[in-house]
PDB file of C-alpha atoms in Angstrom:
ATOM      1  CA  ARG A   1       9.843 -20.990  -0.471  1.00  0.00           C
ATOM      2  CA  TYR A   2      10.320 -17.512  -1.917  1.00  0.00           C
ATOM      3  CA  PRO A   3      13.415 -16.005  -3.523  1.00  0.00           C
ATOM      4  CA  ALA A   4      15.373 -13.811  -1.145  1.00  0.00           C
ATOM      5  CA  ALA A   5      16.030 -10.127  -1.704  1.00  0.00           C
ATOM      6  CA  ALA A   6      19.603  -9.513  -2.774  1.00  0.00           C
ATOM      7  CA  ALA A   7      19.349  -5.709  -2.835  1.00  0.00           C
ATOM      8  CA  ALA A   8      16.869  -2.859  -2.491  1.00  0.00           C
ATOM      9  CA  ARG A   9      16.967   0.763  -3.569  1.00  0.00           C
ATOM     10  CA  TYR A  10      14.802   3.775  -4.265  1.00  0.00           C
ATOM     11  CA  ASP A  11      14.651   4.935  -7.887  1.00  0.00           C
ATOM     12  CA  ASP A  12      14.183   8.726  -7.799  1.00  0.00           C
ATOM     13  CA  ALA A  13      13.418   9.080 -11.510  1.00  0.00           C
ATOM     14  CA  ALA A  14      10.620   6.501 -11.461  1.00  0.00           C
ATOM     15  CA  ASN A  15       9.514   7.214  -7.852  1.00  0.00           C
ATOM     16  CA  LYS A  16       9.623   3.486  -7.126  1.00  0.00           C
ATOM     17  CA  VAL A  17      11.165   1.173  -4.586  1.00  0.00           C
ATOM     18  CA  VAL A  18      13.055  -1.570  -6.434  1.00  0.00           C
ATOM     19  CA  VAL A  19      13.763  -4.914  -4.785  1.00  0.00           C
ATOM     20  CA  SER A  20      16.224  -7.153  -6.642  1.00  0.00           C
ATOM     21  CA  LEU A  21      15.693 -10.823  -5.854  1.00  0.00           C
ATOM     22  CA  ALA A  22      18.455 -13.436  -5.763  1.00  0.00           C
ATOM     23  CA  ASN A  23      16.923 -15.154  -8.821  1.00  0.00           C
ATOM     24  CA  GLY A  24      17.496 -12.050 -10.970  1.00  0.00           C
ATOM     25  CA  VAL A  25      13.920 -10.746 -10.872  1.00  0.00           C
ATOM     26  CA  ASP A  26      13.273  -7.124  -9.875  1.00  0.00           C
ATOM     27  CA  ILE A  27      10.050  -6.046  -8.166  1.00  0.00           C
ATOM     28  CA  SER A  28       9.182  -2.352  -8.117  1.00  0.00           C
ATOM     29  CA  PHE A  29       6.301  -0.404  -6.615  1.00  0.00           C
ATOM     30  CA  PRO A  30       5.438   3.190  -5.791  1.00  0.00           C
ATOM     31  CA  PRO A  31       6.005   4.068  -2.131  1.00  0.00           C
ATOM     32  CA  SER A  32       2.394   5.235  -1.852  1.00  0.00           C
ATOM     33  CA  ALA A  33       1.294   1.606  -2.317  1.00  0.00           C
ATOM     34  CA  ALA A  34       3.084   0.308   0.794  1.00  0.00           C
ATOM     35  CA  GLN A  35       2.137   0.746   4.433  1.00  0.00           C
ATOM     36  CA  GLY A  36       4.617   2.967   6.235  1.00  0.00           C
ATOM     37  CA  LEU A  37       5.957   4.527   3.045  1.00  0.00           C
ATOM     38  CA  GLU A  38       2.869   6.484   1.957  1.00  0.00           C
ATOM     39  CA  ARG A  39       4.144   9.879   3.086  1.00  0.00           C
ATOM     40  CA  ALA A  40       7.877   9.233   2.880  1.00  0.00           C
ATOM     41  CA  THR A  41      10.207  11.733   1.285  1.00  0.00           C
ATOM     42  CA  PRO A  42      12.760  10.651  -1.320  1.00  0.00           C
ATOM     43  CA  SER A  43      15.599  11.231   1.165  1.00  0.00           C
ATOM     44  CA  GLN A  44      13.913   8.889   3.670  1.00  0.00           C
ATOM     45  CA  LEU A  45      13.415   6.245   0.977  1.00  0.00           C
ATOM     46  CA  ARG A  46      17.025   6.325  -0.210  1.00  0.00           C
ATOM     47  CA  VAL A  47      18.156   4.654   3.011  1.00  0.00           C
ATOM     48  CA  VAL A  48      16.983   1.043   2.681  1.00  0.00           C
ATOM     49  CA  GLU A  49      18.455  -2.229   3.966  1.00  0.00           C
ATOM     50  CA  VAL A  50      17.863  -5.901   3.211  1.00  0.00           C
ATOM     51  CA  THR A  51      17.184  -7.787   6.461  1.00  0.00           C
ATOM     52  CA  GLY A  52      16.568 -11.321   7.695  1.00  0.00           C
ATOM     53  CA  ALA A  53      18.642 -13.178   5.095  1.00  0.00           C
ATOM     54  CA  GLY A  54      16.671 -11.448   2.345  1.00  0.00           C
ATOM     55  CA  THR A  55      13.169 -11.912   3.746  1.00  0.00           C
ATOM     56  CA  GLY A  56      12.651  -8.234   4.553  1.00  0.00           C
ATOM     57  CA  ILE A  57      13.539  -4.703   3.606  1.00  0.00           C
ATOM     58  CA  HIS A  58      13.902  -2.019   6.252  1.00  0.00           C
ATOM     59  CA  PHE A  59      13.716   1.761   5.984  1.00  0.00           C
ATOM     60  CA  PRO A  60      15.549   2.947   9.132  1.00  0.00           C
ATOM     61  CA  GLU A  61      14.576   6.614   8.776  1.00  0.00           C
ATOM     62  CA  LEU A  62      10.889   5.602   8.709  1.00  0.00           C
ATOM     63  CA  ASP A  63      11.101   2.625  11.072  1.00  0.00           C
ATOM     64  CA  ALA A  64       9.195   0.718   8.368  1.00  0.00           C
ATOM     65  CA  ASP A  65       9.649  -2.916   7.393  1.00  0.00           C
ATOM     66  CA  LEU A  66       8.245  -4.827   4.435  1.00  0.00           C
ATOM     67  CA  TYR A  67       8.132  -8.613   4.124  1.00  0.00           C
ATOM     68  CA  VAL A  68       9.592  -9.743   0.787  1.00  0.00           C
ATOM     69  CA  PRO A  69       7.332 -12.824   0.349  1.00  0.00           C
ATOM     70  CA  GLY A  70       4.373 -10.503   0.928  1.00  0.00           C
ATOM     71  CA  LEU A  71       5.657  -8.086  -1.723  1.00  0.00           C
ATOM     72  CA  ILE A  72       5.899 -10.969  -4.187  1.00  0.00           C
ATOM     73  CA  GLU A  73       2.245 -11.790  -3.473  1.00  0.00           C
ATOM     74  CA  GLY A  74       1.204  -8.134  -3.749  1.00  0.00           C
ATOM     75  CA  VAL A  75       0.568  -7.671  -0.017  1.00  0.00           C
ATOM     76  CA  MET A  76       1.775  -4.186   0.822  1.00  0.00           C
ATOM     77  CA  GLY A  77       0.648  -3.900   4.464  1.00  0.00           C
ATOM     78  CA  THR A  78      -1.385  -5.395   7.281  1.00  0.00           C
ATOM     79  CA  ARG A  79      -4.824  -6.879   6.628  1.00  0.00           C
ATOM     80  CA  LYS A  80      -6.492  -3.884   8.255  1.00  0.00           C
ATOM     81  CA  TRP A  81      -4.480  -1.416   6.169  1.00  0.00           C
ATOM     82  CA  MET A  82      -5.125  -3.352   2.955  1.00  0.00           C
ATOM     83  CA  ALA A  83      -8.871  -3.572   3.716  1.00  0.00           C
ATOM     84  CA  ALA A  84      -9.057   0.183   4.293  1.00  0.00           C
ATOM     85  CA  ARG A  85      -7.330   0.820   0.956  1.00  0.00           C
ATOM     86  CA  LEU A  86      -9.639  -1.601  -0.840  1.00  0.00           C
ATOM     87  CA  GLY A  87     -12.690  -0.050   0.827  1.00  0.00           C
ATOM     88  CA  ALA A  88     -11.633   3.425  -0.246  1.00  0.00           C
ATOM     89  CA  VAL A  89     -11.331   2.276  -3.852  1.00  0.00           C
ATOM     90  CA  GLY A  90     -14.705   0.527  -3.741  1.00  0.00           C
ATOM     91  CA  GLY A  91     -16.394   3.489  -2.102  1.00  0.00           C
ATOM     92  CA  ALA A  92     -15.104   5.811  -4.798  1.00  0.00           C
ATOM     93  CA  ALA A  93     -16.443   3.610  -7.615  1.00  0.00           C
ATOM     94  CA  ARG A  94     -19.103   5.180  -9.814  1.00  0.00           C
ATOM     95  CA  THR A  95     -21.403   2.780 -11.588  1.00  0.00           C
ATOM     96  CA  PRO A  96     -24.890   3.188 -13.039  1.00  0.00           C
ATOM     97  CA  GLU A  97     -26.171   0.698 -10.435  1.00  0.00           C
ATOM     98  CA  LYS A  98     -24.658   2.676  -7.558  1.00  0.00           C
ATOM     99  CA  SER A  99     -26.097   5.940  -8.891  1.00  0.00           C
ATOM    100  CA  ALA A 100     -29.554   4.373  -9.271  1.00  0.00           C
ATOM    101  CA  ALA A 101     -29.433   2.985  -5.724  1.00  0.00           C
ATOM    102  CA  SER A 102     -28.416   6.412  -4.417  1.00  0.00           C
ATOM    103  CA  ARG A 103     -31.340   8.071  -6.217  1.00  0.00           C
ATOM    104  CA  GLU A 104     -33.768   5.502  -4.789  1.00  0.00           C
ATOM    105  CA  ASN A 105     -32.378   6.047  -1.294  1.00  0.00           C
ATOM    106  CA  GLY A 106     -32.823   9.799  -1.762  1.00  0.00           C
ATOM    107  CA  LYS A 107     -36.498   9.292  -2.629  1.00  0.00           C
ATOM    108  CA  LEU A 108     -36.924   7.542   0.714  1.00  0.00           C
ATOM    109  CA  GLY A 109     -35.505  10.490   2.602  1.00  0.00           C
ATOM    110  CA  GLY A 110     -31.831   9.649   2.304  1.00  0.00           C
ATOM    111  CA  ARG A 111     -29.562   8.332   4.979  1.00  0.00           C
ATOM    112  CA  PRO A 112     -31.074   8.553   8.492  1.00  0.00           C
ATOM    113  CA  ARG A 113     -29.574  11.226  10.706  1.00  0.00           C
ATOM    114  CA  LYS A 114     -27.297  10.062  13.462  1.00  0.00           C
ATOM    115  CA  THR A 115     -28.750  10.404  16.936  1.00  0.00           C
ATOM    116  CA  ARG A 116     -26.770  11.184  20.039  1.00  0.00           C
ATOM    117  CA  ALA A 117     -26.918   8.629  22.791  1.00  0.00           C
TER     118      ALA A 117
END
C-alpha cells in the first residue's frame, strides 16, 4: 500500500509539480517528464486537484490524470509513452561502439532504401 497524496501544487520558480504525501514526503518532477503535461503552460499547471482518496492528481485544464503510486515508482505515463521516451534517449546515445557500427554499415552501402509496395 502506498501513501496517499495530501496535496499537489505547481511550483513556478522551480518549474516542478510537487505532490505532498500524507506521510510528510514530497515528490517533485518537471512537467515535461509526465505524459499529458509535456506542453502545459504554467497557468494550466497551477490548477491541480487530488483525486480518489489521494491515489491520483488531476489537471482539469489539461484533462490529465497521474496515478500517485505510479509517480512513487517513477512511472510517468503509459507503457507505450514510456517506451517511446526511453527509445528516444537510447537512439540519441553516442558511443564509440555505435559510431563504429555506423561506419561499418556505411561501408556496406548504408541503410537499404525503402521500396514502395
